[in-house]
Every structure is written in structure tokens, then in C-alpha cells.
Amino acid sequence: MLIEGLIAVAFVAALVVFVSPDEYAGRLAAALSLVPIAGSLYMWSQFDATGNALLGGSIAFETDFVWLALGGLDVHWFVGMDGISMPLVVLTTILTTLAIVSAWTPIDTRQSQFYGLMLFMEANLLGVFTALDFFVWFVFWEAVLVPMYFLIGIWGGPRRKYAAIKFFVYTNIASLAMFIGFIALVFGLGDSVSSMRLPEIAMALRGGELGGFAGLDAGALKLAAFLAMFVGFAVKVPVVPLHTWLPDAHVEAPTPASVMLAGVLLKMGTYALLRFNFTMMPDVAQALVVPIALIAVISVIYGAVLALAQQDLKRIVAYSSVSSMGYVILGLVAYTTYGVGGATFQMVAHGLISGLMFMAVGVIYNTTHTRMVGDMSGIADRMPVTSGIFVAGAFGYMGLPLMAGFAGEFFIFQGAFTSTVHSAMPLFTAAAMFGIVIVAGYLLLAMQRTLFGPFRFDGEYEVTEAAFHDVAPLAVLLLLVIVLGVAPDLFFQMIQQAVNPILQTGGGL
Amino acid sequence: MLALQSSPLPDWMAVSPALILALTGLLLLAIDSIDPTSSNSPLLAGLSTAGSLFAFAVAGWFLIEGTGQSATGGAISLYGDALVVDGMSLFFTLIFTVVAAMVSIASMDYISKERYQGEFYALVLFAATGMVLMSMSNSLATAFVSLELASLPSYALVAFLKDNRGSVEAAMKYFLIGALSSAVFAFGISLVYAVTGSLLLPDIASALSGADGMTGVLGMGMLMILGGFAFKTASVPFHFWAPEAYEGAPAPISAFLSSASKAAGFAIAFRVFVEAFPLGGLPAGVDWVLAFQILAVVTMTLGNFAAATQENVKRMLAYSSVGHAGYALIGLAALSANGPNANVLGASMAHLLVYGFMNTGAFLFIALAEHWGVGRTFEDYNGLGAKAPMASVAMSVFMFSLAGLPPFGGFFSKYALFYSAIEAGFWWLAAVGAINSALSLFYYSRVVKALWIEDDTSSLELGSKPVGLYTAVIFAAVGTLLLLPAFRPVIETAQTVAAALF
């Protein structure tokens, strides 16, 4: 019952914070959010899962009982963790607390509602990463949208209403496509499954139990479902050309919401791609390896080029997320231990680093009230600590060795290069690696123009070093980035255990 | 133990939910005639609420004890089979009584300054009595009479704000269309009687096989009966009264009509079509399922698109309730001669129960806004979230639940409904429903956006927090949320009691 406890604590904390007075809300939320951290770290220490939860591995902290019986398919309350979920759960709990602390300065209206929504989102994110029944998973998946919609819409920038609606519409339509695709699969499986538990469905699909449905034969149904689900998850990731909601959402969202959006919400997309498309239907993924790899490469390069062209620091980081998530897709489609494992590791690494970058931009913005590259230079003179962490984070983004980003990208590249799914994979990998150069380009350019050189600032505000509680979350994140870069095995071993069964069993692999 | 049929209690006790409602109504009239000028609103509203809740409790108790269900010997027939108490009628009674209770408590503040308060509550209870009887009707005659008993008080209630032109106009329109559809309904009954020689539903069913020569008359009669139900459930093409009536009526009455009265229409439609015209025994050329399929698709699509174009929140809700009638119609549209019919019909009933909470709550929030003097358009709702956070949270719950977003009750009931439709082989019906449901998020989220995200431009100060309205709104919100973990007994009960019909 540990997972239920974790989720319940976050829900209750959300309620408590929601009704608490504004002046205490931020502190209270931060204090309460320490409980899920403690819980997730404890679970990490007790973690004993082996194998992949969907493919017959043993599941840690499992609960499974019938929630409601509906026709031939029961809905189970089924939660549990394997090596893929565990790191993401830890990431979620830690990032939530840091995001909450980073909100103390910028959020000055309706605080209790803000922090309540942050905790409510945490609860649902934990549910997404631990649910193992499709129905339960989908409930959490959709419920994440609601708090994010409010976070952008109420506390966002000048175009917040547009951005919030766009975010909501894009991701909700994506969910519908995905839902239809999955349900069609389940009905195609017919009597060979008795519930929507993901392991049951994954095993049945890989065992070739699929029949036809709604006039489609098994092959066509599988392809159609794969595409519907791929599109549904790709919007969330996001990949080019379904990425246009992301810069809008990021630019308008308040910093803590951006941190959660880039740090955790985007990972929902790649997590789901891994769990559903690449685990359940490896044969279709193999057949589509060229288009998927192409999309990944285009996302990497195009996202990076777009970032190069931006003047707004936050937009730069936002577009660079499109680029980084492209690597994750490339790793997934490679179908090697290093590729898929590296992609999973990169989810966590990118979560930490992009969170760090968004927070750093946020801290600079709190002081200067501008994010435009042209409005400032030499900020490092006045804000040395923040700038230092910004630079360190940027190097992490570029993949400096001994930082988490390096480990993730290295694994992905190694895995993709040695991949045997298609003879063109090394070519795609090489093309994607040019992304690294562009990343270095835009980050160095942005830093050179804003942080270094003679101090100049075209604004009315006094530029001084940020308060301790603004910088502390940055420092914590930087520390975690380095720790994970030095010792990737903290997560990589458990990830590997969960990834290997995907590559070994069943299908045409 | 009070499971009727296995206990010494007489059979007529099975209608006690209806009796309790009727007696409470009479009691209210008695109190009112002792002191006609009194406007002791808490007493009257409290009595009305207590009566409804008592009826709710009795119905729930019967349902749990298995009264009228196969466990205790099957349906209880009364008065020469004119009425029948079974699981389905008790299930629907739960919907009517809980909505009546919420409406009564909410009206305490809403009509506290009006005259004729005693009559108001009495009319609500009489209408509820009619609805309960509708769900128990086993004969076309009692169906007609109980439908009128539910309708006539409703006409008066819509016109209750008689100094308000809109209210009177709405009642006029409601009454005229109601009278017309009653006539059509009665004509349909007479045609069916002409073919089968009986008004009792089981007798009609058994007489159908000898009706081969008169399929035209029979089909016409069924179509006209269907028209009568379409009026009561506000389904296309008899939906035109609904937006006007809901907009003009006092908001608690709009809640009552769009939740309870609509459910009553479905209760009677379910029973009449399933019992009297069983799919297996219909003469060739008569296919009411096809009619319901067309009706369902057209109703949900038209209702949704019309709702999307509204600027007035109450009208938007009115049209969206037309859309929801379309979803509930899937319960009849996805039936087939030998399909798994009970599941989809039960899912439709469960959706009506959830709908009873979320839709009543939404209209009661509007009653709250009207009480405060907030305007009627989306813009008028701007920034209410900051002024009345608790009520606005409740309203957001209703909106997201109506749109079918998890984790609210509406998601579960829609999921169950669409799922059962697919299971019955009507995946295209479920697809139309799902697409409509996704589109509906557009206009529901406009309300949420207005409440929380738009900036407040008016200088309106909200008055006191009316206790009754707040209680009802929060009660409905809690109900909508609690239907998430408690959905299992609801759907299981609904599907079990639906199975008894086939």
C-alpha cells in the first residue's frame, strides 16, 4: 500500500494547502511535499523489482484488486513499479518540492490555490508512473491536464489564456486519439484478455492474440492503433510537427509550472511511448523504424535550429526541450539495451537539467523582469552565483562528461549506433549528433550575450544576487545532475533490468 | 429485514416511496392552509427535503434488500398489474428523490422572497410523485396518467416567477408543446391498443405476434409514443421547449426538469419499449431500435453544436442537457435481438444517476449566481472563482464531469456507456458519442475559464452566502466525486436491475 500512501499524501496535502491562508501556503506546501520525497526515497531503498512489469517481471509495491466489473473486462486498481517507473517517481517528488520552493518569489497572488494545484498535479503524476491498469492510468493521465491548465491560465504571462487553451486542446485531442487506438486494440484482443491490466494486454499482444475489429484485420488494426497511440503520445513529448503548443505553453507558464512541464509532463509522453508502443507492439515499431527515426532526427535538428533563432531565454530552453526529447525517441526506436535504457535515463536527466535551466531563467527574470537576450549583458557581474549555476547547467545540457546529460546522450548514441533494427540507423544517429553542436552553439551564444561582457541592463530594476531560497533549488538540482552523471548506475542498473525483457522476449525480435 | 415478498409486510408497501412523496406534498399544503401568509421558508424547504430524503432512504433500502428483484421472487405487480415495483423503478426513484431533495433545499434561499412558497414545494413533491409512478408504470394508461402528473406541476413551477416575463413565456411554450406531445402520446397509445387490444405492457408484447396485418398502424403508434418520450427527455426533434423553459424557469426548477424529469422520461421509455415491444417478437418491418439510433446520433450532435454557440450559460447548459439525452439514448439504440442488452441499458441508467448529481449541481450553481445578481453570460461569470472559491470549485467539478473528464463521475458513466455500446457491437455509436463528448469540453471549459482565468471586470459585490444553496451545490459536488470510488455498486446495481427487464 506504499504507492497508494504516496499518492494519497500528495492529494491530502493539496487539499490542506488549498484551504490554508495565502501567507503560509508556500512554506506549508514545501514542507508537506517533503513527505512524498521521503516516501519515494524509502521505496527506492526497498526496491526489489526485477524485469519489466509488463512482461512478467516481479513488480515492487504491487496492489491489485478488482475496482469495477464491466462486461467482459474488469477494471482493476493495479499499481506497482519496475525499473522504469522508479526513477521517474523519484524525479517527480524531488522536482515538485524544488518547483514549489522556486515559486516563493514569483507567485504573489492566490498562493494557496497555486500550491494546491502543484501538489494535486504531483499526486496525478505519481499515479501516471505507477498505474498498471489502463483505466487507472488514463484517469491519472487526463487529470494531470487540469492543474496545468489552471497553472498556465491563471498565473501565466500576457498571452496565458491562449496558451492554456492551446495546451489543453492539443493534449486532450491527443489523448482521445490514443484512447481510441488502445480501446480498439483491447476489443481486437477479444476474449484473450479479461481486464485492461497492462501486463495482460502486453503479453497477449506480443503473443499474437490480436484479432480483427470494426472491419480491420489484425495487421491493419495493429498498425492503426500504433499510429493513433503514437500520435497521441508524440503530442505530449512533443515531436516536430506536433510541438507548436509547447513554446507557447512554456513562455506563458509561470516558472514553476514550466519546470514541471519540461521536467515531468513531457516525460509522460516518452514513458507512455515506451510502455505502450515500444513494449507492446515491437514488430510495428520495427516496421516503422525509418519514419520514427526520421521524426526523431528532425525534432533534434529542427528544435535546435529554432532555439538558435530565439531571442527569449525561456523560448531557447523550451525549443531545446523539443531537441532533447528527440534523442529520447531515437534511443527508444534503436531497440538496444543502451538505446532504450539510455532513453529512459535521459528522461530523468533531461527532467533535472531542463528544470534547472527553467529555474535559472526564472531567477534572472525575477530580478530583471525581462528574458530578452538583447536587453542585458554582463549579468554575471551582479548575479555571480545564479550565473555560475546557469553556466554549469548549460554545460550539462551540452553533454559535458560527468554530468547526467552526458550519460544519457552517450548511452543513446551508443545504443543507436550499434542498433541492428535498420541498416540506416548509424546514419540517423550521426545526423542527430549534429544536434549537440547546435545545442552548444545556442547555449554559448545566449550565455555570452547575457551573462558575460560588460554589464548593461535596459530596465528600471536593480540587478542583485537572488535570495537564498531562489538559488537553493538550483544548487540542489545541479548537485543531482552531477551525482547522476558521476554515478549513472544509481538508476541505470534498475532501468536495464526493466528494459532487457522488452528486447528479448516474443515478437519478431 | 424488510425485503417485501419474503416478509409479512403487504405488497402495497412497495410503492411507499411514491406515497411518502405524495403525503409530504399534502402535508405541505395542510401547513400552508393553516397559515397561508407564512413564508417560513426553512420549515417548508426542510420538510420538503426531509420527505424527499426519506423516500430516497426507503427506495435505497428496498433496493439493497432486493425488493422486487429476482432474489426475493421478482417484480411486485400491483393494482391489476397497472404498477410494477422492480429494481429499475427503485433505481430511478433514487435519482428523482435525491434531485428533489437538492432542489428543495436550494429553493429555500432562491424563492425566500416569493409568495406561495408552500405551493411551490408541494408542486415539486407532486411532480416527483408522478416521476416515481412513471418509473413503475406497467400499463400505457398509468404511463400516460403519471406522465401528466409529473408534467402539470412542472408547467406551474416554470411559471412560478410570475412577475418575470421570461418565466411566464417559458411556461407557456412548455405547456403548449407539452399538451401537444401529450395528445400525440395518447393517440399513439390508442393506435397500439387498436392493434393489440391491451394496454398492459406484457399483454401488448404477447399480442404482437397476431398483429401482422396491421404493422403500419402499430409502427405509427410506436412512433407517436416515442414522440411523447422525446418531449419528456428533451430529445430532438421535440427539444425546442427545453432551452426556453430552462432559461425562463427559476434555476432550481431548471435543475429539476433537466435532471429528474428527463430521467423519468427515460425510465418510462426503457420499460415501455423493452417490455411491450420486445425486439425478438416484433412483426417484420417495425424496428424501433433504428429510430432510436437516428434519434441518439442527431440528439447528441445537435445538442452539442447548439450548446457550443451559446453566450448565455443557462442556455448552454440547456442545450448540453439535450446532448446528454443523446448519450442516454444509446441505452435503447444499442439493443439487438440477442445482444448483451442489459449492460448497455444499465450503463445508460448509471449515466442518468451520475447526471442527476452533476447537472443538478450545475444548474444550482446558476441559481446561486442568480441569487447574487450575477448576469447570465459567460463574461458575467468572470472572476467568480476568487469571490466564491468553494462554489466555483464545485462548478468546475460539474463542468469537467459533464465533459467526461477523469477523475470525475461523468467520465466513469460515459466510459461504461460507450464501452457497453462497443461490447454490444455498436462501436460507431460509441465513436459518435466519444467525439461529441470531446467536443463538449470546448463549451464546458469556457465556464471554468470564466470562473478562474478571466480577469474580473465587474464591481459586483456578492451578498450573503445562502446556506441552502451552498449546501445543495456542495452536496452535489461531493456526490459527483464520490461516484468515482463508489461507481462499482452503482453500475453493478444498474446492470442487474436492467437485466431483469429482458
PDB file of N, CA, C and O in Angstrom, chain B residues 54-104:
ATOM      1  N   PHE B  54     -36.367  10.951   2.866  1.00  0.00           N
ATOM      2  CA  PHE B  54     -36.972   9.762   3.453  1.00  0.00           C
ATOM      3  C   PHE B  54     -37.350   8.780   2.345  1.00  0.00           C
ATOM      4  O   PHE B  54     -37.071   7.573   2.423  1.00  0.00           O
ATOM      5  N   ALA B  55     -37.971   9.328   1.308  1.00  0.00           N
ATOM      6  CA  ALA B  55     -38.334   8.472   0.175  1.00  0.00           C
ATOM      7  C   ALA B  55     -37.080   7.857  -0.444  1.00  0.00           C
ATOM      8  O   ALA B  55     -37.067   6.679  -0.826  1.00  0.00           O
ATOM      9  N   PHE B  56     -36.020   8.666  -0.519  1.00  0.00           N
ATOM     10  CA  PHE B  56     -34.741   8.177  -1.053  1.00  0.00           C
ATOM     11  C   PHE B  56     -34.236   7.008  -0.216  1.00  0.00           C
ATOM     12  O   PHE B  56     -33.832   5.969  -0.744  1.00  0.00           O
ATOM     13  N   ALA B  57     -34.293   7.211   1.108  1.00  0.00           N
ATOM     14  CA  ALA B  57     -33.777   6.182   2.004  1.00  0.00           C
ATOM     15  C   ALA B  57     -34.581   4.890   1.868  1.00  0.00           C
ATOM     16  O   ALA B  57     -34.010   3.797   1.814  1.00  0.00           O
ATOM     17  N   VAL B  58     -35.906   5.041   1.793  1.00  0.00           N
ATOM     18  CA  VAL B  58     -36.748   3.841   1.688  1.00  0.00           C
ATOM     19  C   VAL B  58     -36.451   3.116   0.377  1.00  0.00           C
ATOM     20  O   VAL B  58     -36.272   1.888   0.347  1.00  0.00           O
ATOM     21  N   ALA B  59     -36.346   3.893  -0.715  1.00  0.00           N
ATOM     22  CA  ALA B  59     -36.068   3.263  -2.009  1.00  0.00           C
ATOM     23  C   ALA B  59     -34.707   2.566  -1.984  1.00  0.00           C
ATOM     24  O   ALA B  59     -34.553   1.453  -2.484  1.00  0.00           O
ATOM     25  N   GLY B  60     -33.718   3.249  -1.392  1.00  0.00           N
ATOM     26  CA  GLY B  60     -32.387   2.656  -1.312  1.00  0.00           C
ATOM     27  C   GLY B  60     -32.396   1.382  -0.481  1.00  0.00           C
ATOM     28  O   GLY B  60     -31.776   0.375  -0.837  1.00  0.00           O
ATOM     29  N   TRP B  61     -33.159   1.411   0.586  1.00  0.00           N
ATOM     30  CA  TRP B  61     -33.274   0.262   1.469  1.00  0.00           C
ATOM     31  C   TRP B  61     -33.910  -0.907   0.720  1.00  0.00           C
ATOM     32  O   TRP B  61     -33.407  -2.036   0.747  1.00  0.00           O
ATOM     33  N   PHE B  62     -35.021  -0.632   0.025  1.00  0.00           N
ATOM     34  CA  PHE B  62     -35.677  -1.675  -0.771  1.00  0.00           C
ATOM     35  C   PHE B  62     -34.700  -2.276  -1.765  1.00  0.00           C
ATOM     36  O   PHE B  62     -34.646  -3.482  -1.962  1.00  0.00           O
ATOM     37  N   LEU B  63     -33.928  -1.379  -2.388  1.00  0.00           N
ATOM     38  CA  LEU B  63     -33.015  -1.838  -3.437  1.00  0.00           C
ATOM     39  C   LEU B  63     -31.963  -2.761  -2.852  1.00  0.00           C
ATOM     40  O   LEU B  63     -31.630  -3.805  -3.422  1.00  0.00           O
ATOM     41  N   ILE B  64     -31.450  -2.372  -1.675  1.00  0.00           N
ATOM     42  CA  ILE B  64     -30.416  -3.191  -1.043  1.00  0.00           C
ATOM     43  C   ILE B  64     -30.993  -4.515  -0.580  1.00  0.00           C
ATOM     44  O   ILE B  64     -30.379  -5.577  -0.724  1.00  0.00           O
ATOM     45  N   GLU B  65     -32.228  -4.461  -0.058  1.00  0.00           N
ATOM     46  CA  GLU B  65     -32.845  -5.692   0.440  1.00  0.00           C
ATOM     47  C   GLU B  65     -33.329  -6.589  -0.686  1.00  0.00           C
ATOM     48  O   GLU B  65     -33.749  -7.716  -0.445  1.00  0.00           O
ATOM     49  N   GLY B  66     -33.337  -6.066  -1.912  1.00  0.00           N
ATOM     50  CA  GLY B  66     -33.716  -6.921  -3.030  1.00  0.00           C
ATOM     51  C   GLY B  66     -35.197  -6.938  -3.335  1.00  0.00           C
ATOM     52  O   GLY B  66     -35.679  -7.811  -4.052  1.00  0.00           O
ATOM     53  N   THR B  67     -35.931  -5.961  -2.830  1.00  0.00           N
ATOM     54  CA  THR B  67     -37.366  -5.910  -3.103  1.00  0.00           C
ATOM     55  C   THR B  67     -37.621  -5.846  -4.604  1.00  0.00           C
ATOM     56  O   THR B  67     -37.017  -5.038  -5.306  1.00  0.00           O
ATOM     57  N   GLY B  68     -38.516  -6.687  -5.072  1.00  0.00           N
ATOM     58  CA  GLY B  68     -38.885  -6.630  -6.483  1.00  0.00           C
ATOM     59  C   GLY B  68     -37.846  -7.190  -7.417  1.00  0.00           C
ATOM     60  O   GLY B  68     -37.988  -7.093  -8.626  1.00  0.00           O
ATOM     61  N   GLN B  69     -36.770  -7.728  -6.861  1.00  0.00           N
ATOM     62  CA  GLN B  69     -35.747  -8.294  -7.724  1.00  0.00           C
ATOM     63  C   GLN B  69     -35.801  -9.815  -7.654  1.00  0.00           C
ATOM     64  O   GLN B  69     -36.476 -10.390  -6.799  1.00  0.00           O
ATOM     65  N   SER B  70     -35.075 -10.431  -8.534  1.00  0.00           N
ATOM     66  CA  SER B  70     -35.214 -11.880  -8.653  1.00  0.00           C
ATOM     67  C   SER B  70     -34.835 -12.579  -7.358  1.00  0.00           C
ATOM     68  O   SER B  70     -35.344 -13.659  -7.059  1.00  0.00           O
ATOM     69  N   ALA B  71     -33.983 -11.965  -6.539  1.00  0.00           N
ATOM     70  CA  ALA B  71     -33.544 -12.611  -5.307  1.00  0.00           C
ATOM     71  C   ALA B  71     -34.713 -12.878  -4.369  1.00  0.00           C
ATOM     72  O   ALA B  71     -34.706 -13.850  -3.608  1.00  0.00           O
ATOM     73  N   THR B  72     -35.740 -12.017  -4.391  1.00  0.00           N
ATOM     74  CA  THR B  72     -36.854 -12.191  -3.475  1.00  0.00           C
ATOM     75  C   THR B  72     -38.137 -12.520  -4.221  1.00  0.00           C
ATOM     76  O   THR B  72     -39.224 -12.281  -3.738  1.00  0.00           O
ATOM     77  N   GLY B  73     -38.015 -13.028  -5.403  1.00  0.00           N
ATOM     78  CA  GLY B  73     -39.219 -13.502  -6.078  1.00  0.00           C
ATOM     79  C   GLY B  73     -39.670 -12.644  -7.239  1.00  0.00           C
ATOM     80  O   GLY B  73     -40.773 -12.809  -7.753  1.00  0.00           O
ATOM     81  N   GLY B  74     -38.852 -11.714  -7.655  1.00  0.00           N
ATOM     82  CA  GLY B  74     -39.162 -10.956  -8.862  1.00  0.00           C
ATOM     83  C   GLY B  74     -40.055  -9.757  -8.609  1.00  0.00           C
ATOM     84  O   GLY B  74     -40.419  -9.444  -7.476  1.00  0.00           O
ATOM     85  N   ALA B  75     -40.402  -9.089  -9.705  1.00  0.00           N
ATOM     86  CA  ALA B  75     -41.133  -7.827  -9.633  1.00  0.00           C
ATOM     87  C   ALA B  75     -42.465  -7.982  -8.910  1.00  0.00           C
ATOM     88  O   ALA B  75     -43.132  -9.013  -9.015  1.00  0.00           O
ATOM     89  N   ILE B  76     -42.846  -6.944  -8.174  1.00  0.00           N
ATOM     90  CA  ILE B  76     -44.111  -6.938  -7.463  1.00  0.00           C
ATOM     91  C   ILE B  76     -45.133  -6.204  -8.313  1.00  0.00           C
ATOM     92  O   ILE B  76     -44.969  -5.023  -8.598  1.00  0.00           O
ATOM     93  N   SER B  77     -46.177  -6.882  -8.719  1.00  0.00           N
ATOM     94  CA  SER B  77     -47.221  -6.228  -9.513  1.00  0.00           C
ATOM     95  C   SER B  77     -48.360  -5.811  -8.606  1.00  0.00           C
ATOM     96  O   SER B  77     -48.754  -6.548  -7.710  1.00  0.00           O
ATOM     97  N   LEU B  78     -48.884  -4.632  -8.868  1.00  0.00           N
ATOM     98  CA  LEU B  78     -49.922  -4.095  -8.002  1.00  0.00           C
ATOM     99  C   LEU B  78     -51.070  -3.594  -8.856  1.00  0.00           C
ATOM    100  O   LEU B  78     -50.889  -3.230 -10.024  1.00  0.00           O
ATOM    101  N   TYR B  79     -52.254  -3.536  -8.244  1.00  0.00           N
ATOM    102  CA  TYR B  79     -53.425  -2.913  -8.869  1.00  0.00           C
ATOM    103  C   TYR B  79     -53.669  -3.465 -10.263  1.00  0.00           C
ATOM    104  O   TYR B  79     -53.620  -2.742 -11.256  1.00  0.00           O
ATOM    105  N   GLY B  80     -53.886  -4.726 -10.318  1.00  0.00           N
ATOM    106  CA  GLY B  80     -54.166  -5.354 -11.603  1.00  0.00           C
ATOM    107  C   GLY B  80     -53.041  -5.160 -12.592  1.00  0.00           C
ATOM    108  O   GLY B  80     -53.283  -4.883 -13.762  1.00  0.00           O
ATOM    109  N   ASP B  81     -51.832  -5.248 -12.117  1.00  0.00           N
ATOM    110  CA  ASP B  81     -50.621  -5.121 -12.941  1.00  0.00           C
ATOM    111  C   ASP B  81     -50.413  -3.718 -13.508  1.00  0.00           C
ATOM    112  O   ASP B  81     -49.558  -3.515 -14.365  1.00  0.00           O
ATOM    113  N   ALA B  82     -51.186  -2.754 -13.081  1.00  0.00           N
ATOM    114  CA  ALA B  82     -51.009  -1.408 -13.633  1.00  0.00           C
ATOM    115  C   ALA B  82     -49.682  -0.815 -13.177  1.00  0.00           C
ATOM    116  O   ALA B  82     -49.063  -0.036 -13.906  1.00  0.00           O
ATOM    117  N   LEU B  83     -49.280  -1.139 -11.978  1.00  0.00           N
ATOM    118  CA  LEU B  83     -47.986  -0.669 -11.484  1.00  0.00           C
ATOM    119  C   LEU B  83     -47.110  -1.879 -11.209  1.00  0.00           C
ATOM    120  O   LEU B  83     -47.606  -2.940 -10.838  1.00  0.00           O
ATOM    121  N   VAL B  84     -45.810  -1.699 -11.373  1.00  0.00           N
ATOM    122  CA  VAL B  84     -44.899  -2.781 -11.049  1.00  0.00           C
ATOM    123  C   VAL B  84     -43.683  -2.180 -10.348  1.00  0.00           C
ATOM    124  O   VAL B  84     -43.145  -1.168 -10.776  1.00  0.00           O
ATOM    125  N   VAL B  85     -43.333  -2.773  -9.201  1.00  0.00           N
ATOM    126  CA  VAL B  85     -42.155  -2.305  -8.484  1.00  0.00           C
ATOM    127  C   VAL B  85     -41.048  -3.323  -8.702  1.00  0.00           C
ATOM    128  O   VAL B  85     -41.191  -4.485  -8.344  1.00  0.00           O
ATOM    129  N   ASP B  86     -39.984  -2.892  -9.350  1.00  0.00           N
ATOM    130  CA  ASP B  86     -38.845  -3.780  -9.531  1.00  0.00           C
ATOM    131  C   ASP B  86     -37.561  -2.981  -9.323  1.00  0.00           C
ATOM    132  O   ASP B  86     -37.609  -1.805  -8.930  1.00  0.00           O
ATOM    133  N   GLY B  87     -36.452  -3.615  -9.552  1.00  0.00           N
ATOM    134  CA  GLY B  87     -35.173  -2.942  -9.309  1.00  0.00           C
ATOM    135  C   GLY B  87     -35.047  -1.653 -10.097  1.00  0.00           C
ATOM    136  O   GLY B  87     -34.579  -0.640  -9.591  1.00  0.00           O
ATOM    137  N   MET B  88     -35.490  -1.677 -11.357  1.00  0.00           N
ATOM    138  CA  MET B  88     -35.320  -0.491 -12.181  1.00  0.00           C
ATOM    139  C   MET B  88     -36.105   0.689 -11.633  1.00  0.00           C
ATOM    140  O   MET B  88     -35.607   1.806 -11.554  1.00  0.00           O
ATOM    141  N   SER B  89     -37.369   0.441 -11.233  1.00  0.00           N
ATOM    142  CA  SER B  89     -38.159   1.564 -10.744  1.00  0.00           C
ATOM    143  C   SER B  89     -37.543   2.117  -9.461  1.00  0.00           C
ATOM    144  O   SER B  89     -37.527   3.336  -9.245  1.00  0.00           O
ATOM    145  N   LEU B  90     -37.006   1.231  -8.624  1.00  0.00           N
ATOM    146  CA  LEU B  90     -36.380   1.723  -7.386  1.00  0.00           C
ATOM    147  C   LEU B  90     -35.111   2.506  -7.703  1.00  0.00           C
ATOM    148  O   LEU B  90     -34.830   3.540  -7.089  1.00  0.00           O
ATOM    149  N   PHE B  91     -34.353   2.029  -8.680  1.00  0.00           N
ATOM    150  CA  PHE B  91     -33.126   2.731  -9.067  1.00  0.00           C
ATOM    151  C   PHE B  91     -33.453   4.146  -9.544  1.00  0.00           C
ATOM    152  O   PHE B  91     -32.817   5.117  -9.137  1.00  0.00           O
ATOM    153  N   PHE B  92     -34.476   4.242 -10.394  1.00  0.00           N
ATOM    154  CA  PHE B  92     -34.839   5.578 -10.878  1.00  0.00           C
ATOM    155  C   PHE B  92     -35.408   6.433  -9.754  1.00  0.00           C
ATOM    156  O   PHE B  92     -35.201   7.642  -9.721  1.00  0.00           O
ATOM    157  N   THR B  93     -36.122   5.788  -8.822  1.00  0.00           N
ATOM    158  CA  THR B  93     -36.658   6.542  -7.695  1.00  0.00           C
ATOM    159  C   THR B  93     -35.526   7.231  -6.928  1.00  0.00           C
ATOM    160  O   THR B  93     -35.676   8.356  -6.451  1.00  0.00           O
ATOM    161  N   LEU B  94     -34.388   6.547  -6.840  1.00  0.00           N
ATOM    162  CA  LEU B  94     -33.242   7.171  -6.171  1.00  0.00           C
ATOM    163  C   LEU B  94     -32.876   8.482  -6.860  1.00  0.00           C
ATOM    164  O   LEU B  94     -32.599   9.491  -6.212  1.00  0.00           O
ATOM    165  N   ILE B  95     -32.864   8.462  -8.196  1.00  0.00           N
ATOM    166  CA  ILE B  95     -32.497   9.686  -8.926  1.00  0.00           C
ATOM    167  C   ILE B  95     -33.502  10.798  -8.641  1.00  0.00           C
ATOM    168  O   ILE B  95     -33.133  11.917  -8.281  1.00  0.00           O
ATOM    169  N   PHE B  96     -34.817  10.467  -8.783  1.00  0.00           N
ATOM    170  CA  PHE B  96     -35.822  11.520  -8.618  1.00  0.00           C
ATOM    171  C   PHE B  96     -35.771  12.116  -7.224  1.00  0.00           C
ATOM    172  O   PHE B  96     -35.832  13.334  -7.047  1.00  0.00           O
ATOM    173  N   THR B  97     -35.664  11.245  -6.216  1.00  0.00           N
ATOM    174  CA  THR B  97     -35.769  11.752  -4.853  1.00  0.00           C
ATOM    175  C   THR B  97     -34.533  12.550  -4.462  1.00  0.00           C
ATOM    176  O   THR B  97     -34.649  13.582  -3.805  1.00  0.00           O
ATOM    177  N   VAL B  98     -33.356  12.123  -4.899  1.00  0.00           N
ATOM    178  CA  VAL B  98     -32.174  12.879  -4.488  1.00  0.00           C
ATOM    179  C   VAL B  98     -32.153  14.228  -5.192  1.00  0.00           C
ATOM    180  O   VAL B  98     -31.785  15.252  -4.593  1.00  0.00           O
ATOM    181  N   VAL B  99     -32.600  14.271  -6.438  1.00  0.00           N
ATOM    182  CA  VAL B  99     -32.672  15.566  -7.124  1.00  0.00           C
ATOM    183  C   VAL B  99     -33.720  16.446  -6.455  1.00  0.00           C
ATOM    184  O   VAL B  99     -33.499  17.639  -6.222  1.00  0.00           O
ATOM    185  N   ALA B 100     -34.872  15.855  -6.117  1.00  0.00           N
ATOM    186  CA  ALA B 100     -35.911  16.643  -5.450  1.00  0.00           C
ATOM    187  C   ALA B 100     -35.393  17.212  -4.134  1.00  0.00           C
ATOM    188  O   ALA B 100     -35.678  18.362  -3.786  1.00  0.00           O
ATOM    189  N   ALA B 101     -34.611  16.418  -3.412  1.00  0.00           N
ATOM    190  CA  ALA B 101     -34.070  16.896  -2.135  1.00  0.00           C
ATOM    191  C   ALA B 101     -33.129  18.076  -2.362  1.00  0.00           C
ATOM    192  O   ALA B 101     -33.212  19.102  -1.681  1.00  0.00           O
ATOM    193  N   MET B 102     -32.240  17.949  -3.351  1.00  0.00           N
ATOM    194  CA  MET B 102     -31.296  19.042  -3.616  1.00  0.00           C
ATOM    195  C   MET B 102     -32.041  20.296  -4.060  1.00  0.00           C
ATOM    196  O   MET B 102     -31.724  21.417  -3.651  1.00  0.00           O
ATOM    197  N   VAL B 103     -33.039  20.102  -4.918  1.00  0.00           N
ATOM    198  CA  VAL B 103     -33.794  21.253  -5.424  1.00  0.00           C
ATOM    199  C   VAL B 103     -34.551  21.922  -4.285  1.00  0.00           C
ATOM    200  O   VAL B 103     -34.596  23.150  -4.189  1.00  0.00           O
ATOM    201  N   SER B 104     -35.127  21.112  -3.376  1.00  0.00           N
ATOM    202  CA  SER B 104     -35.891  21.697  -2.279  1.00  0.00           C
ATOM    203  C   SER B 104     -35.003  22.537  -1.374  1.00  0.00           C
ATOM    204  O   SER B 104     -35.336  23.689  -1.063  1.00  0.00           O
TER     205      SER B 104
END
